[in-house]
């Protein structure tokens, strides 16, 4: 039997992939993680890591029983002790669970946390949708300030600018507080009920359970009906309205372009006030790259302190895919700076010791042990774009004089044996600057 990955998951590999699968190359992921971590530091976020599985109840309580995620997408199982556990479908609930459990609120009045890692959802397999996918998320707990909503939107905006992503739109909306949402929900159901039979099957079942979700239905028939539906922001109470105005004001101050989308609602129950999404023009149907919003009720709902919070999550596959489509640049895949080819046992011993010393100086180097024909090794070095190659034979050892070959020009540079480390250090420095 031959084994393959289960449906909906993928490997991230160091090998060169076909053009449509470039996003699965591991050095691209490294680059993205580096960028995310660097930006997190600049924006004052600290990393938090939670387990991959949690008690199932955490997700049904926070995300909501009537959401798609909890209803049909969770990987839920019973462990040998009879406990119901679920692979995390998202990161916010576990982070808030940890925040409450570890009493992190006591340390400060404002907390900025980020996480990254795989999430799991049993979704229908389609382009841009996986059953294990990676998210990066950031959360700010403690303050209700609209500037913090904007700091998060700015984080995402700056990230995409740094990565060179274009053709993105930031959509924002406000879904108010629980009370005004309840009033709106009633008005929406009243409006939609006479059209019930014309709605898509999914939307018909949402009409009772989760009618707001009908607003972001992708079905053209649904969209035709919802075009004239009552508008959420008309139902906002005064403080939510004011908060929304402030968010827009601070976005304008930072000159961040946005559009107000009155049909934008989020699929998770815990959001209130500001919600936002970043949509790519290049990803087809599943084009939302980042999504977030305020969730001022969640901590209290999870029996924690009554503290407001705001956050977002980005899908890393979709970022890398959009970067591919837009031909964004990535740093070159790292390769050894130097390949040493010893001829015979004494030369291997010298090279082997040099290798250790080079690596102690963080100079990426290799010794070729293949005993293949020189021609083949040189061809391999060329294909891998290794910049320097050194053939070490008896003559070089006797004279303690090495010959460093520059692969790009074919020139050979003499280097004293005891000068190799220093020489390579300088070459590494130059390579980093170029
Ligand atoms: P969608 O509307 O695409 O179903 P969602 O509302 O379920 O998205 P969130 O839970 O807000 O998505 O997750 C935030 C981001 O994570 C999404 O914008 C997307 O980039 C990514 N994401 C969500 N589900 C998947 C998946 N199954 N495969 C790949 N990426 C995903
Ligand atoms: Mg979804």
Short mmCIF file of C-alpha atoms and ligand atoms in Angstrom, two decimals:
data_model
loop_
_atom_site.label_atom_id
_atom_site.label_comp_id
_atom_site.label_asym_id
_atom_site.label_seq_id
_atom_site.Cartn_x
_atom_site.Cartn_y
_atom_site.Cartn_z
CA UNK A 1 0.00 0.00 0.00
CA UNK A 2 1.23 3.47 -0.74
CA UNK A 3 0.55 6.17 1.80
CA UNK A 4 -0.53 9.72 1.09
CA UNK A 5 -1.73 12.68 3.12
CA UNK A 6 -5.37 12.59 4.23
CA UNK A 7 -7.78 14.84 2.37
CA UNK A 8 -7.50 18.57 2.94
CA UNK A 9 -3.96 18.72 4.39
CA UNK A 10 -0.57 19.41 2.84
CA UNK A 11 3.14 19.08 3.47
CA UNK A 12 5.46 22.06 3.71
CA UNK A 13 8.68 20.96 2.02
CA UNK A 14 12.18 22.29 1.38
CA UNK A 15 12.04 20.96 -2.19
CA UNK A 16 11.39 23.07 -5.26
CA UNK A 17 7.66 22.87 -6.04
CA UNK A 18 5.65 23.41 -9.22
CA UNK A 19 4.57 27.04 -9.85
CA UNK A 20 1.07 26.52 -8.41
CA UNK A 21 2.52 24.95 -5.26
CA UNK A 22 5.34 27.39 -4.55
CA UNK A 23 3.48 28.51 -1.43
CA UNK A 24 4.22 25.12 0.12
CA UNK A 25 7.99 25.65 0.09
CA UNK A 26 9.29 25.83 3.63
CA UNK A 27 11.63 28.80 3.18
CA UNK A 28 8.62 30.91 2.10
CA UNK A 29 6.91 30.01 5.37
CA UNK A 30 10.07 30.91 7.27
CA UNK A 31 10.11 34.30 5.62
CA UNK A 32 6.46 34.91 6.46
CA UNK A 33 6.97 33.88 10.11
CA UNK A 34 10.01 36.16 10.36
CA UNK A 35 8.03 39.10 9.01
CA UNK A 36 5.12 38.39 11.35
CA UNK A 37 7.36 38.12 14.39
CA UNK A 38 9.31 41.25 13.55
CA UNK A 39 6.14 43.26 13.10
CA UNK A 40 4.66 41.81 16.30
CA UNK A 41 7.66 43.07 18.21
CA UNK A 42 7.37 46.55 16.69
CA UNK A 43 3.66 46.68 17.59
CA UNK A 44 4.27 45.44 21.13
CA UNK A 45 2.76 41.96 20.94
CA UNK A 46 4.12 39.05 22.96
CA UNK A 47 3.82 35.43 21.90
CA UNK A 48 1.48 32.94 23.52
CA UNK A 49 1.24 29.25 22.60
CA UNK A 50 -1.67 27.09 23.64
CA UNK A 51 -2.24 23.35 23.08
CA UNK A 52 -3.59 22.03 19.80
CA UNK A 53 -6.59 20.49 21.57
CA UNK A 54 -8.91 21.83 24.25
CA UNK A 55 -12.08 20.73 26.00
CA UNK A 56 -14.85 20.80 23.37
CA UNK A 57 -17.05 22.91 25.63
CA UNK A 58 -14.64 25.86 25.32
CA UNK A 59 -15.43 26.18 21.62
CA UNK A 60 -19.16 25.61 21.77
CA UNK A 61 -19.42 28.20 24.56
CA UNK A 62 -17.29 30.85 22.84
CA UNK A 63 -17.77 30.41 19.10
CA UNK A 64 -21.45 29.56 19.49
CA UNK A 65 -23.44 26.34 19.08
CA UNK A 66 -25.23 27.52 15.95
CA UNK A 67 -22.13 28.50 14.00
CA UNK A 68 -20.82 26.40 11.10
CA UNK A 69 -17.60 25.77 12.97
CA UNK A 70 -19.19 24.19 16.02
CA UNK A 71 -22.11 22.65 14.16
CA UNK A 72 -20.21 20.78 11.51
CA UNK A 73 -16.53 21.60 11.25
CA UNK A 74 -14.89 20.54 14.52
CA UNK A 75 -12.63 17.54 14.92
CA UNK A 76 -14.15 16.34 18.16
CA UNK A 77 -13.18 13.05 19.81
CA UNK A 78 -13.40 11.28 23.10
CA UNK A 79 -10.08 10.47 24.73
CA UNK A 80 -9.41 7.24 26.59
CA UNK A 81 -10.60 8.89 29.79
CA UNK A 82 -14.00 9.65 28.23
CA UNK A 83 -13.43 13.41 27.93
CA UNK A 84 -14.73 15.27 24.90
CA UNK A 85 -11.83 17.12 23.29
CA UNK A 86 -11.59 19.10 20.06
CA UNK A 87 -8.71 20.11 17.83
CA UNK A 88 -8.71 23.90 17.95
CA UNK A 89 -10.63 25.39 15.00
CA UNK A 90 -9.37 28.90 15.84
CA UNK A 91 -7.03 30.63 18.24
CA UNK A 92 -8.96 33.28 20.16
CA UNK A 93 -10.92 31.03 22.52
CA UNK A 94 -7.82 29.07 23.66
CA UNK A 95 -5.86 32.29 24.19
CA UNK A 96 -8.69 33.74 26.30
CA UNK A 97 -8.98 30.46 28.20
CA UNK A 98 -5.27 30.74 29.08
CA UNK A 99 -5.60 34.44 29.88
CA UNK A 100 -8.38 33.72 32.38
CA UNK A 101 -6.93 30.51 33.79
CA UNK A 102 -3.50 32.04 34.41
CA UNK A 103 -5.04 35.26 35.79
CA UNK A 104 -3.02 37.33 33.35
CA UNK A 105 -5.29 40.34 33.88
CA UNK A 106 -3.62 41.01 37.24
CA UNK A 107 -0.30 41.92 35.63
CA UNK A 108 -1.43 44.98 33.66
CA UNK A 109 -4.42 46.88 32.30
CA UNK A 110 -3.56 46.24 28.66
CA UNK A 111 -2.30 43.01 27.14
CA UNK A 112 -1.09 42.45 23.60
CA UNK A 113 -0.71 38.83 22.60
CA UNK A 114 -0.03 37.00 19.37
CA UNK A 115 -0.13 33.32 18.41
CA UNK A 116 0.60 31.29 15.37
CA UNK A 117 0.05 27.65 14.47
CA UNK A 118 -2.23 25.12 12.82
CA UNK A 119 -6.01 25.18 13.15
CA UNK A 120 -8.36 22.35 12.21
CA UNK A 121 -11.76 22.41 10.55
CA UNK A 122 -13.57 19.62 8.78
CA UNK A 123 -14.55 21.67 5.74
CA UNK A 124 -15.40 20.67 2.21
CA UNK A 125 -12.15 20.50 0.27
CA UNK A 126 -11.84 23.43 -2.12
CA UNK A 127 -9.09 25.73 -3.33
CA UNK A 128 -8.03 27.92 -0.42
CA UNK A 129 -9.77 25.74 2.17
CA UNK A 130 -7.87 23.14 4.11
CA UNK A 131 -8.63 20.90 7.04
CA UNK A 132 -5.40 21.86 8.72
CA UNK A 133 -4.48 25.46 8.00
CA UNK A 134 -2.23 28.00 9.65
CA UNK A 135 -3.25 31.19 11.28
CA UNK A 136 -1.44 34.08 12.85
CA UNK A 137 -3.58 36.06 15.24
CA UNK A 138 -3.18 39.05 17.52
CA UNK A 139 -5.36 40.04 20.46
CA UNK A 140 -5.51 43.12 22.67
CA UNK A 141 -7.24 42.70 26.03
CA UNK A 142 -8.15 45.31 28.58
CA UNK A 143 -9.18 48.55 26.90
CA UNK A 144 -12.21 49.55 24.81
CA UNK A 145 -10.35 52.31 22.91
CA UNK A 146 -11.21 52.58 19.21
CA UNK A 147 -7.55 53.38 18.53
CA UNK A 148 -6.74 49.79 19.42
CA UNK A 149 -9.17 48.50 16.79
CA UNK A 150 -7.26 50.71 14.37
CA UNK A 151 -3.85 49.55 15.62
CA UNK A 152 -4.84 46.02 14.66
CA UNK A 153 -6.16 47.01 11.24
CA UNK A 154 -2.94 48.99 10.77
CA UNK A 155 -0.90 45.92 11.74
CA UNK A 156 -2.55 43.89 8.98
CA UNK A 157 -2.27 46.76 6.51
CA UNK A 158 1.44 47.26 7.25
CA UNK A 159 2.12 43.53 7.07
CA UNK A 160 0.61 43.33 3.61
CA UNK A 161 2.52 46.40 2.49
CA UNK A 162 5.78 44.89 3.69
CA UNK A 163 5.07 41.66 1.88
CA UNK A 164 4.36 43.63 -1.27
CA UNK A 165 0.72 42.53 -1.51
CA UNK A 166 -1.59 44.68 -3.56
CA UNK A 167 -5.16 44.53 -4.74
CA UNK A 168 -6.48 44.20 -1.19
CA UNK A 169 -9.51 45.89 0.29
CA UNK A 170 -10.19 46.51 3.97
CA UNK A 171 -13.89 46.17 4.77
CA UNK A 172 -15.23 47.40 8.08
CA UNK A 173 -18.60 47.43 9.75
CA UNK A 174 -20.11 47.69 13.21
CA UNK A 175 -22.45 45.05 14.58
CA UNK A 176 -23.22 46.99 17.76
CA UNK A 177 -23.91 45.49 21.16
CA UNK A 178 -26.12 42.54 22.12
CA UNK A 179 -29.26 44.63 22.50
CA UNK A 180 -29.16 46.43 19.19
CA UNK A 181 -28.16 43.25 17.44
CA UNK A 182 -31.24 41.52 18.89
CA UNK A 183 -33.45 44.34 17.58
CA UNK A 184 -31.78 44.15 14.19
CA UNK A 185 -32.06 40.38 14.08
CA UNK A 186 -35.80 40.68 14.65
CA UNK A 187 -36.16 43.20 11.84
CA UNK A 188 -34.05 41.07 9.52
CA UNK A 189 -36.08 37.92 10.17
CA UNK A 190 -39.28 39.89 9.60
CA UNK A 191 -37.92 41.13 6.29
CA UNK A 192 -36.58 37.74 5.15
CA UNK A 193 -39.47 35.49 6.21
CA UNK A 194 -41.77 36.38 3.26
CA UNK A 195 -38.81 35.50 0.94
CA UNK A 196 -38.02 32.27 2.72
CA UNK A 197 -38.80 29.94 -0.19
CA UNK A 198 -36.53 31.87 -2.55
CA UNK A 199 -33.54 31.68 -0.20
CA UNK A 200 -30.79 29.08 -0.67
CA UNK A 201 -31.09 25.91 1.37
CA UNK A 202 -28.30 26.98 3.73
CA UNK A 203 -29.89 30.37 4.31
CA UNK A 204 -33.30 28.83 4.95
CA UNK A 205 -31.85 26.85 7.81
CA UNK A 206 -29.98 29.93 9.07
CA UNK A 207 -33.15 31.99 9.15
CA UNK A 208 -33.99 30.72 12.60
CA UNK A 209 -30.60 29.84 14.00
CA UNK A 210 -28.19 32.47 12.72
CA UNK A 211 -29.99 34.91 10.39
CA UNK A 212 -27.18 37.51 10.34
CA UNK A 213 -25.00 35.02 8.48
CA UNK A 214 -27.45 35.19 5.54
CA UNK A 215 -26.08 38.67 4.89
CA UNK A 216 -22.70 37.32 3.80
CA UNK A 217 -24.12 34.45 1.75
CA UNK A 218 -22.30 33.92 -1.54
CA UNK A 219 -25.48 32.75 -3.33
CA UNK A 220 -26.62 35.28 -5.97
CA UNK A 221 -30.29 34.55 -5.18
CA UNK A 222 -29.68 35.34 -1.50
CA UNK A 223 -27.73 38.45 -2.38
CA UNK A 224 -30.59 39.72 -4.51
CA UNK A 225 -32.95 39.38 -1.56
CA UNK A 226 -30.58 40.83 1.06
CA UNK A 227 -29.80 43.85 -1.16
CA UNK A 228 -32.91 45.56 0.22
CA UNK A 229 -32.72 44.16 3.76
CA UNK A 230 -32.65 46.52 6.74
CA UNK A 231 -29.16 47.87 7.44
CA UNK A 232 -27.36 46.90 10.62
CA UNK A 233 -25.76 50.24 11.32
CA UNK A 234 -29.20 51.92 11.32
CA UNK A 235 -29.90 49.93 14.50
CA UNK A 236 -26.77 50.88 16.43
CA UNK A 237 -27.26 52.45 19.82
CA UNK A 238 -25.47 55.73 20.54
CA UNK A 239 -22.22 54.44 22.07
CA UNK A 240 -21.63 51.83 19.36
CA UNK A 241 -22.38 54.44 16.73
CA UNK A 242 -19.84 56.75 18.31
CA UNK A 243 -17.27 53.98 18.57
CA UNK A 244 -17.69 53.24 14.87
CA UNK A 245 -17.26 56.92 13.98
CA UNK A 246 -14.07 57.01 16.05
CA UNK A 247 -12.67 53.92 14.32
CA UNK A 248 -13.22 55.56 10.95
CA UNK A 249 -11.66 58.78 12.19
CA UNK A 250 -8.46 57.10 13.43
CA UNK A 251 -8.21 55.05 10.22
CA UNK A 252 -8.32 58.29 8.24
CA UNK A 253 -5.67 59.82 10.48
CA UNK A 254 -3.31 56.96 9.54
CA UNK A 255 -4.44 57.26 5.90
CA UNK A 256 -5.52 53.64 5.80
CA UNK A 257 -7.99 53.08 2.95
CA UNK A 258 -11.17 51.22 3.89
CA UNK A 259 -14.71 50.66 2.74
CA UNK A 260 -17.74 50.38 4.98
CA UNK A 261 -19.57 47.15 4.09
CA UNK A 262 -22.98 47.12 5.68
CA UNK A 263 -23.41 43.38 5.04
CA UNK A 264 -20.21 42.40 6.82
CA UNK A 265 -20.95 40.22 9.84
CA UNK A 266 -18.65 37.64 11.35
CA UNK A 267 -19.37 33.93 11.52
CA UNK A 268 -18.45 33.65 15.19
CA UNK A 269 -20.89 34.63 17.91
CA UNK A 270 -18.50 36.47 20.15
CA UNK A 271 -18.00 39.63 18.13
CA UNK A 272 -19.48 43.05 18.88
CA UNK A 273 -18.99 46.59 17.57
CA UNK A 274 -16.12 46.74 15.04
CA UNK A 275 -15.73 43.86 12.59
CA UNK A 276 -13.31 43.88 9.68
CA UNK A 277 -12.03 41.75 6.85
CA UNK A 278 -9.24 42.07 4.34
CA UNK A 279 -10.19 40.66 0.97
CA UNK A 280 -7.87 39.88 -1.93
CA UNK A 281 -8.89 40.49 -5.52
CA UNK A 282 -6.74 37.53 -6.61
CA UNK A 283 -7.94 34.48 -4.71
CA UNK A 284 -11.26 33.49 -6.28
CA UNK A 285 -14.17 32.47 -4.05
CA UNK A 286 -12.28 32.07 -0.77
CA UNK A 287 -10.67 35.45 -0.82
CA UNK A 288 -10.76 36.65 2.79
CA UNK A 289 -7.17 36.79 4.01
CA UNK A 290 -7.66 38.39 7.39
CA UNK A 291 -10.65 38.82 9.66
CA UNK A 292 -11.24 40.24 13.08
CA UNK A 293 -13.17 42.45 15.38
CA UNK A 294 -14.06 43.40 18.92
CA UNK A 295 -15.25 40.82 21.38
CA UNK A 296 -16.00 42.69 24.56
CA UNK A 297 -18.26 39.96 25.98
CA UNK A 298 -16.11 36.90 25.47
CA UNK A 299 -13.98 36.97 28.62
CA UNK A 300 -17.01 37.37 30.85
CA UNK A 301 -18.89 34.68 28.92
CA UNK A 302 -16.01 32.31 29.69
CA UNK A 303 -16.37 33.16 33.40
CA UNK A 304 -13.39 35.49 33.29
CA UNK A 305 -13.00 39.17 34.19
CA UNK A 306 -15.31 41.64 32.46
CA UNK A 307 -12.68 43.05 30.09
CA UNK A 308 -13.04 44.28 26.53
CA UNK A 309 -10.89 42.81 23.78
CA UNK A 310 -10.21 43.08 20.08
CA UNK A 311 -8.31 40.82 17.70
CA UNK A 312 -7.83 39.37 14.26
CA UNK A 313 -6.56 36.26 12.52
CA UNK A 314 -4.90 35.89 9.13
CA UNK A 315 -4.75 32.72 7.04
CA UNK A 316 -1.14 32.07 6.13
CA UNK A 317 -1.83 29.83 3.10
CA UNK A 318 -3.94 32.56 1.57
CA UNK A 319 -1.24 35.17 2.15
CA UNK A 320 1.38 33.00 0.46
CA UNK A 321 -0.97 32.15 -2.40
CA UNK A 322 -1.81 35.80 -2.99
CA UNK A 323 1.90 36.64 -2.89
CA UNK A 324 2.48 34.02 -5.59
CA UNK A 325 -0.29 35.30 -7.82
CA UNK A 326 1.07 38.80 -7.49
CA UNK A 327 4.65 37.65 -8.02
CA UNK A 328 5.80 39.21 -4.75
CA UNK A 329 9.46 38.64 -4.08
CA UNK A 330 10.85 36.23 -1.51
CA UNK A 331 14.40 36.05 -0.23
CA UNK A 332 16.46 33.33 -1.90
CA UNK A 333 16.36 29.91 -0.39
CA UNK A 334 19.33 29.64 2.00
CA UNK A 335 22.25 27.59 0.63
CA UNK A 336 25.69 26.77 2.07
CA UNK A 337 28.22 29.49 1.47
CA UNK A 338 31.02 27.00 1.04
CA UNK A 339 31.28 23.42 -0.17
CA UNK A 340 34.55 21.64 0.58
CA UNK A 341 35.54 18.66 -1.54
CA UNK A 342 38.33 16.67 0.13
CA UNK A 343 40.39 14.22 -1.89
CA UNK A 344 41.44 11.35 0.38
CA UNK A 345 41.35 10.66 4.13
CA UNK A 346 43.92 13.27 5.36
CA UNK A 347 42.11 16.02 3.45
CA UNK A 348 38.74 14.82 4.80
CA UNK A 349 40.12 15.08 8.35
CA UNK A 350 41.24 18.68 7.79
CA UNK A 351 38.00 19.67 6.10
CA UNK A 352 35.96 17.98 8.79
CA UNK A 353 37.63 20.07 11.50
CA UNK A 354 37.37 23.24 9.43
CA UNK A 355 33.68 22.48 8.96
CA UNK A 356 33.06 22.46 12.69
CA UNK A 357 34.93 25.72 13.12
CA UNK A 358 33.10 27.41 10.24
CA UNK A 359 29.78 26.41 11.75
CA UNK A 360 30.82 27.70 15.16
CA UNK A 361 31.08 31.05 13.39
CA UNK A 362 27.62 30.56 11.84
CA UNK A 363 29.08 30.22 8.37
CA UNK A 364 26.84 27.70 6.58
CA UNK A 365 29.20 25.13 5.10
CA UNK A 366 29.26 21.53 3.93
CA UNK A 367 31.79 18.81 3.16
CA UNK A 368 31.01 16.53 0.22
CA UNK A 369 31.36 12.89 1.28
CA UNK A 370 29.82 11.42 -1.86
CA UNK A 371 33.12 10.31 -3.48
CA UNK A 372 31.43 11.08 -6.80
CA UNK A 373 33.37 12.33 -9.82
CA UNK A 374 34.51 15.93 -9.39
CA UNK A 375 32.54 16.93 -12.46
CA UNK A 376 29.31 15.68 -10.88
CA UNK A 377 29.95 17.43 -7.59
CA UNK A 378 30.68 20.70 -9.36
CA UNK A 379 27.49 20.36 -11.34
CA UNK A 380 25.58 19.79 -8.08
CA UNK A 381 27.17 22.89 -6.49
CA UNK A 382 26.28 24.92 -9.53
CA UNK A 383 22.68 23.72 -9.54
CA UNK A 384 22.33 24.55 -5.85
CA UNK A 385 23.91 27.98 -6.45
CA UNK A 386 26.57 27.43 -3.79
CA UNK A 387 28.81 30.50 -4.13
CA UNK A 388 32.18 29.02 -3.07
CA UNK A 389 33.73 25.61 -3.60
CA UNK A 390 37.11 24.39 -2.36
CA UNK A 391 38.82 21.24 -3.62
CA UNK A 392 41.34 20.09 -1.02
CA UNK A 393 44.04 17.63 -2.11
CA UNK A 394 47.54 16.64 -0.96
CA UNK A 395 49.21 19.68 -2.52
CA UNK A 396 46.91 22.14 -0.74
CA UNK A 397 47.54 20.40 2.59
CA UNK A 398 51.31 20.34 2.19
CA UNK A 399 51.54 24.01 1.31
CA UNK A 400 48.76 24.98 3.75
CA UNK A 401 47.43 27.01 0.90
CA UNK A 402 43.81 26.54 -0.14
CA UNK A 403 42.12 27.45 -3.40
CA UNK A 404 38.73 29.04 -3.10
CA UNK A 405 36.74 28.86 -6.29
CA UNK A 406 34.18 31.62 -6.95
CA UNK A 407 31.41 29.76 -8.74
CA UNK A 408 29.92 32.83 -10.40
CA UNK A 409 33.15 33.93 -12.12
CA UNK A 410 35.10 30.68 -12.17
CA UNK A 411 38.10 32.50 -10.62
CA UNK A 412 40.26 30.92 -7.94
CA UNK A 413 41.45 32.85 -4.90
CA UNK A 414 44.40 31.57 -2.82
CA UNK A 415 43.67 31.45 0.92
CA UNK A 416 46.09 30.42 3.69
CA UNK A 417 44.71 27.53 5.72
CA UNK A 418 44.73 29.58 8.94
CA UNK A 419 42.97 32.46 7.18
CA UNK A 420 39.97 30.48 5.89
CA UNK A 421 37.60 31.31 8.74
CA UNK A 422 38.33 35.02 8.55
CA UNK A 423 38.02 35.02 4.76
CA UNK A 424 34.68 33.21 4.86
CA UNK A 425 33.43 35.48 7.64
CA UNK A 426 34.07 38.47 5.38
CA UNK A 427 32.40 36.75 2.44
CA UNK A 428 29.34 36.03 4.56
CA UNK A 429 29.23 39.65 5.63
CA UNK A 430 29.46 40.81 2.00
CA UNK A 431 26.78 38.31 0.91
CA UNK A 432 24.41 39.67 3.55
CA UNK A 433 24.97 43.23 2.38
CA UNK A 434 24.48 42.50 -1.31
P1 LIG B 1 -14.51 31.92 5.48
O1 LIG B 1 -15.52 32.99 5.27
O2 LIG B 1 -13.47 31.84 4.38
O3 LIG B 1 -15.08 30.59 5.82
P2 LIG B 1 -14.05 32.24 8.26
O4 LIG B 1 -14.96 33.32 8.63
O5 LIG B 1 -14.41 30.85 8.56
O6 LIG B 1 -13.65 32.36 6.71
P3 LIG B 1 -12.10 32.95 10.24
O7 LIG B 1 -12.56 31.94 11.19
O8 LIG B 1 -12.38 34.35 10.48
O9 LIG B 1 -12.58 32.54 8.78
O10 LIG B 1 -10.53 32.76 9.99
C1 LIG B 1 -9.68 33.83 9.62
C2 LIG B 1 -8.89 33.51 8.38
O11 LIG B 1 -8.38 32.18 8.41
C3 LIG B 1 -9.71 33.53 7.10
O12 LIG B 1 -9.82 34.81 6.64
C4 LIG B 1 -8.87 32.67 6.19
O13 LIG B 1 -7.79 33.41 5.66
C5 LIG B 1 -8.35 31.62 7.11
N1 LIG B 1 -9.14 30.39 7.04
C6 LIG B 1 -10.30 30.10 7.67
N2 LIG B 1 -10.70 28.84 7.37
C7 LIG B 1 -9.76 28.33 6.54
C8 LIG B 1 -9.55 27.06 5.90
N3 LIG B 1 -10.39 26.06 6.06
N4 LIG B 1 -8.45 26.91 5.12
C9 LIG B 1 -7.56 27.91 4.96
N5 LIG B 1 -7.68 29.10 5.54
C10 LIG B 1 -8.75 29.32 6.32
MG1 LIG B 2 -15.37 29.31 7.49
#
